[in-house]
């Protein structure tokens, strides 16, 4: 496990479960699904094609603060489109830089047109912490003569 490991390794560790919504669905349904699954964003799929991403942030800023109805507004009206995506071979460090620069918290991981999963900033931070812990363990073993 290294910082420059491909983000596909993170998906392999965390799992590839992905829940999604269609562009025409009401925002209310997307928010209800996010609450049920305890996640902060959903990919928006038209058939099998990724067309957008909707997040809790979109809901807060584009529905609540604008006085709109989540039951009467379609996901496609507030989703991020096109979504920022990465490939499975992109390094974890690149993904973290991208999230920081673009101020996004979730990145869909795609291979061509296929959605493989989503990583959150929390997933990448946990990966990074795990990498640091592993390095510290190796250093302790080295100092103690375990090699």
PDB file of N, CA and C in Angstrom, residues 64-103:
ATOM      1  N   UNK A  64     -32.255  24.053  -0.782  1.00  0.00           N
ATOM      2  CA  UNK A  64     -32.615  24.708   0.479  1.00  0.00           C
ATOM      3  C   UNK A  64     -32.403  26.214   0.402  1.00  0.00           C
ATOM      4  N   UNK A  65     -31.195  26.640   0.068  1.00  0.00           N
ATOM      5  CA  UNK A  65     -30.877  28.070   0.084  1.00  0.00           C
ATOM      6  C   UNK A  65     -31.603  28.858  -1.001  1.00  0.00           C
ATOM      7  N   UNK A  66     -32.060  28.186  -2.040  1.00  0.00           N
ATOM      8  CA  UNK A  66     -32.766  28.881  -3.114  1.00  0.00           C
ATOM      9  C   UNK A  66     -34.286  28.739  -2.992  1.00  0.00           C
ATOM     10  N   UNK A  67     -34.715  28.106  -1.901  1.00  0.00           N
ATOM     11  CA  UNK A  67     -36.137  27.985  -1.638  1.00  0.00           C
ATOM     12  C   UNK A  67     -36.896  27.115  -2.632  1.00  0.00           C
ATOM     13  N   UNK A  68     -36.210  26.138  -3.214  1.00  0.00           N
ATOM     14  CA  UNK A  68     -36.843  25.252  -4.172  1.00  0.00           C
ATOM     15  C   UNK A  68     -37.414  24.034  -3.468  1.00  0.00           C
ATOM     16  N   UNK A  69     -38.253  23.301  -4.164  1.00  0.00           N
ATOM     17  CA  UNK A  69     -38.837  22.072  -3.625  1.00  0.00           C
ATOM     18  C   UNK A  69     -38.052  20.868  -4.118  1.00  0.00           C
ATOM     19  N   UNK A  70     -37.596  20.065  -3.178  1.00  0.00           N
ATOM     20  CA  UNK A  70     -36.834  18.866  -3.562  1.00  0.00           C
ATOM     21  C   UNK A  70     -37.728  17.815  -4.209  1.00  0.00           C
ATOM     22  N   UNK A  71     -39.019  17.871  -3.960  1.00  0.00           N
ATOM     23  CA  UNK A  71     -39.935  16.905  -4.569  1.00  0.00           C
ATOM     24  C   UNK A  71     -40.342  17.319  -5.979  1.00  0.00           C
ATOM     25  N   UNK A  72     -40.149  18.583  -6.316  1.00  0.00           N
ATOM     26  CA  UNK A  72     -40.554  19.079  -7.632  1.00  0.00           C
ATOM     27  C   UNK A  72     -39.369  19.406  -8.533  1.00  0.00           C
ATOM     28  N   UNK A  73     -38.164  19.263  -8.025  1.00  0.00           N
ATOM     29  CA  UNK A  73     -36.974  19.564  -8.811  1.00  0.00           C
ATOM     30  C   UNK A  73     -36.305  18.259  -9.216  1.00  0.00           C
ATOM     31  N   UNK A  74     -35.991  18.139 -10.492  1.00  0.00           N
ATOM     32  CA  UNK A  74     -35.316  16.937 -10.993  1.00  0.00           C
ATOM     33  C   UNK A  74     -33.827  17.016 -10.686  1.00  0.00           C
ATOM     34  N   UNK A  75     -33.233  15.858 -10.455  1.00  0.00           N
ATOM     35  CA  UNK A  75     -31.802  15.762 -10.170  1.00  0.00           C
ATOM     36  C   UNK A  75     -30.983  16.480 -11.232  1.00  0.00           C
ATOM     37  N   UNK A  76     -31.357  16.327 -12.511  1.00  0.00           N
ATOM     38  CA  UNK A  76     -30.583  16.925 -13.599  1.00  0.00           C
ATOM     39  C   UNK A  76     -30.519  18.444 -13.531  1.00  0.00           C
ATOM     40  N   UNK A  77     -31.431  19.067 -12.794  1.00  0.00           N
ATOM     41  CA  UNK A  77     -31.440  20.526 -12.672  1.00  0.00           C
ATOM     42  C   UNK A  77     -30.351  21.038 -11.730  1.00  0.00           C
ATOM     43  N   UNK A  78     -29.858  20.186 -10.833  1.00  0.00           N
ATOM     44  CA  UNK A  78     -28.876  20.668  -9.849  1.00  0.00           C
ATOM     45  C   UNK A  78     -27.580  19.867  -9.809  1.00  0.00           C
ATOM     46  N   UNK A  79     -27.511  18.768 -10.572  1.00  0.00           N
ATOM     47  CA  UNK A  79     -26.326  17.909 -10.521  1.00  0.00           C
ATOM     48  C   UNK A  79     -25.109  18.597 -11.134  1.00  0.00           C
ATOM     49  N   UNK A  80     -23.922  18.131 -10.747  1.00  0.00           N
ATOM     50  CA  UNK A  80     -22.693  18.571 -11.386  1.00  0.00           C
ATOM     51  C   UNK A  80     -22.563  17.778 -12.677  1.00  0.00           C
ATOM     52  N   UNK A  81     -22.500  18.497 -13.780  1.00  0.00           N
ATOM     53  CA  UNK A  81     -22.389  17.827 -15.065  1.00  0.00           C
ATOM     54  C   UNK A  81     -21.542  18.672 -16.007  1.00  0.00           C
ATOM     55  N   UNK A  82     -20.558  18.076 -16.616  1.00  0.00           N
ATOM     56  CA  UNK A  82     -20.131  16.692 -16.448  1.00  0.00           C
ATOM     57  C   UNK A  82     -19.395  16.540 -15.119  1.00  0.00           C
ATOM     58  N   UNK A  83     -19.444  15.356 -14.540  1.00  0.00           N
ATOM     59  CA  UNK A  83     -18.739  15.157 -13.274  1.00  0.00           C
ATOM     60  C   UNK A  83     -17.232  15.060 -13.492  1.00  0.00           C
ATOM     61  N   UNK A  84     -16.483  15.448 -12.489  1.00  0.00           N
ATOM     62  CA  UNK A  84     -15.032  15.250 -12.501  1.00  0.00           C
ATOM     63  C   UNK A  84     -14.812  13.773 -12.225  1.00  0.00           C
ATOM     64  N   UNK A  85     -14.037  13.105 -13.060  1.00  0.00           N
ATOM     65  CA  UNK A  85     -13.794  11.669 -12.886  1.00  0.00           C
ATOM     66  C   UNK A  85     -12.304  11.371 -12.919  1.00  0.00           C
ATOM     67  N   UNK A  86     -11.967  10.196 -12.436  1.00  0.00           N
ATOM     68  CA  UNK A  86     -10.600   9.681 -12.520  1.00  0.00           C
ATOM     69  C   UNK A  86     -10.668   8.255 -13.033  1.00  0.00           C
ATOM     70  N   UNK A  87      -9.523   7.770 -13.500  1.00  0.00           N
ATOM     71  CA  UNK A  87      -9.428   6.394 -13.944  1.00  0.00           C
ATOM     72  C   UNK A  87      -8.868   5.516 -12.843  1.00  0.00           C
ATOM     73  N   UNK A  88      -9.037   4.210 -12.932  1.00  0.00           N
ATOM     74  CA  UNK A  88      -8.574   3.307 -11.877  1.00  0.00           C
ATOM     75  C   UNK A  88      -7.062   3.306 -11.693  1.00  0.00           C
ATOM     76  N   UNK A  89      -6.323   3.728 -12.690  1.00  0.00           N
ATOM     77  CA  UNK A  89      -4.858   3.741 -12.560  1.00  0.00           C
ATOM     78  C   UNK A  89      -4.317   5.083 -12.082  1.00  0.00           C
ATOM     79  N   UNK A  90      -5.183   6.076 -11.911  1.00  0.00           N
ATOM     80  CA  UNK A  90      -4.713   7.370 -11.388  1.00  0.00           C
ATOM     81  C   UNK A  90      -4.222   7.205  -9.961  1.00  0.00           C
ATOM     82  N   UNK A  91      -3.080   7.814  -9.633  1.00  0.00           N
ATOM     83  CA  UNK A  91      -2.537   7.680  -8.272  1.00  0.00           C
ATOM     84  C   UNK A  91      -3.413   8.370  -7.227  1.00  0.00           C
ATOM     85  N   UNK A  92      -3.398   7.830  -6.031  1.00  0.00           N
ATOM     86  CA  UNK A  92      -4.135   8.405  -4.906  1.00  0.00           C
ATOM     87  C   UNK A  92      -3.746   9.868  -4.719  1.00  0.00           C
ATOM     88  N   UNK A  93      -2.453  10.176  -4.823  1.00  0.00           N
ATOM     89  CA  UNK A  93      -2.007  11.565  -4.630  1.00  0.00           C
ATOM     90  C   UNK A  93      -2.631  12.493  -5.673  1.00  0.00           C
ATOM     91  N   UNK A  94      -2.737  12.045  -6.908  1.00  0.00           N
ATOM     92  CA  UNK A  94      -3.367  12.857  -7.952  1.00  0.00           C
ATOM     93  C   UNK A  94      -4.830  13.119  -7.604  1.00  0.00           C
ATOM     94  N   UNK A  95      -5.527  12.098  -7.135  1.00  0.00           N
ATOM     95  CA  UNK A  95      -6.934  12.239  -6.769  1.00  0.00           C
ATOM     96  C   UNK A  95      -7.108  13.252  -5.635  1.00  0.00           C
ATOM     97  N   UNK A  96      -6.222  13.187  -4.648  1.00  0.00           N
ATOM     98  CA  UNK A  96      -6.302  14.132  -3.531  1.00  0.00           C
ATOM     99  C   UNK A  96      -6.034  15.559  -4.013  1.00  0.00           C
ATOM    100  N   UNK A  97      -5.058  15.727  -4.898  1.00  0.00           N
ATOM    101  CA  UNK A  97      -4.774  17.051  -5.445  1.00  0.00           C
ATOM    102  C   UNK A  97      -5.967  17.583  -6.230  1.00  0.00           C
ATOM    103  N   UNK A  98      -6.551  16.730  -7.036  1.00  0.00           N
ATOM    104  CA  UNK A  98      -7.700  17.116  -7.838  1.00  0.00           C
ATOM    105  C   UNK A  98      -8.866  17.544  -6.952  1.00  0.00           C
ATOM    106  N   UNK A  99      -9.137  16.775  -5.921  1.00  0.00           N
ATOM    107  CA  UNK A  99     -10.228  17.116  -5.008  1.00  0.00           C
ATOM    108  C   UNK A  99      -9.973  18.446  -4.313  1.00  0.00           C
ATOM    109  N   UNK A 100      -8.743  18.668  -3.919  1.00  0.00           N
ATOM    110  CA  UNK A 100      -8.389  19.917  -3.245  1.00  0.00           C
ATOM    111  C   UNK A 100      -8.526  21.100  -4.191  1.00  0.00           C
ATOM    112  N   UNK A 101      -7.951  20.975  -5.376  1.00  0.00           N
ATOM    113  CA  UNK A 101      -7.985  22.075  -6.341  1.00  0.00           C
ATOM    114  C   UNK A 101      -9.404  22.418  -6.787  1.00  0.00           C
ATOM    115  N   UNK A 102     -10.220  21.412  -7.022  1.00  0.00           N
ATOM    116  CA  UNK A 102     -11.567  21.632  -7.541  1.00  0.00           C
ATOM    117  C   UNK A 102     -12.624  21.740  -6.447  1.00  0.00           C
ATOM    118  N   UNK A 103     -12.198  21.532  -5.205  1.00  0.00           N
ATOM    119  CA  UNK A 103     -13.093  21.626  -4.054  1.00  0.00           C
ATOM    120  C   UNK A 103     -14.293  20.678  -4.188  1.00  0.00           C
TER     121      UNK A 103
END
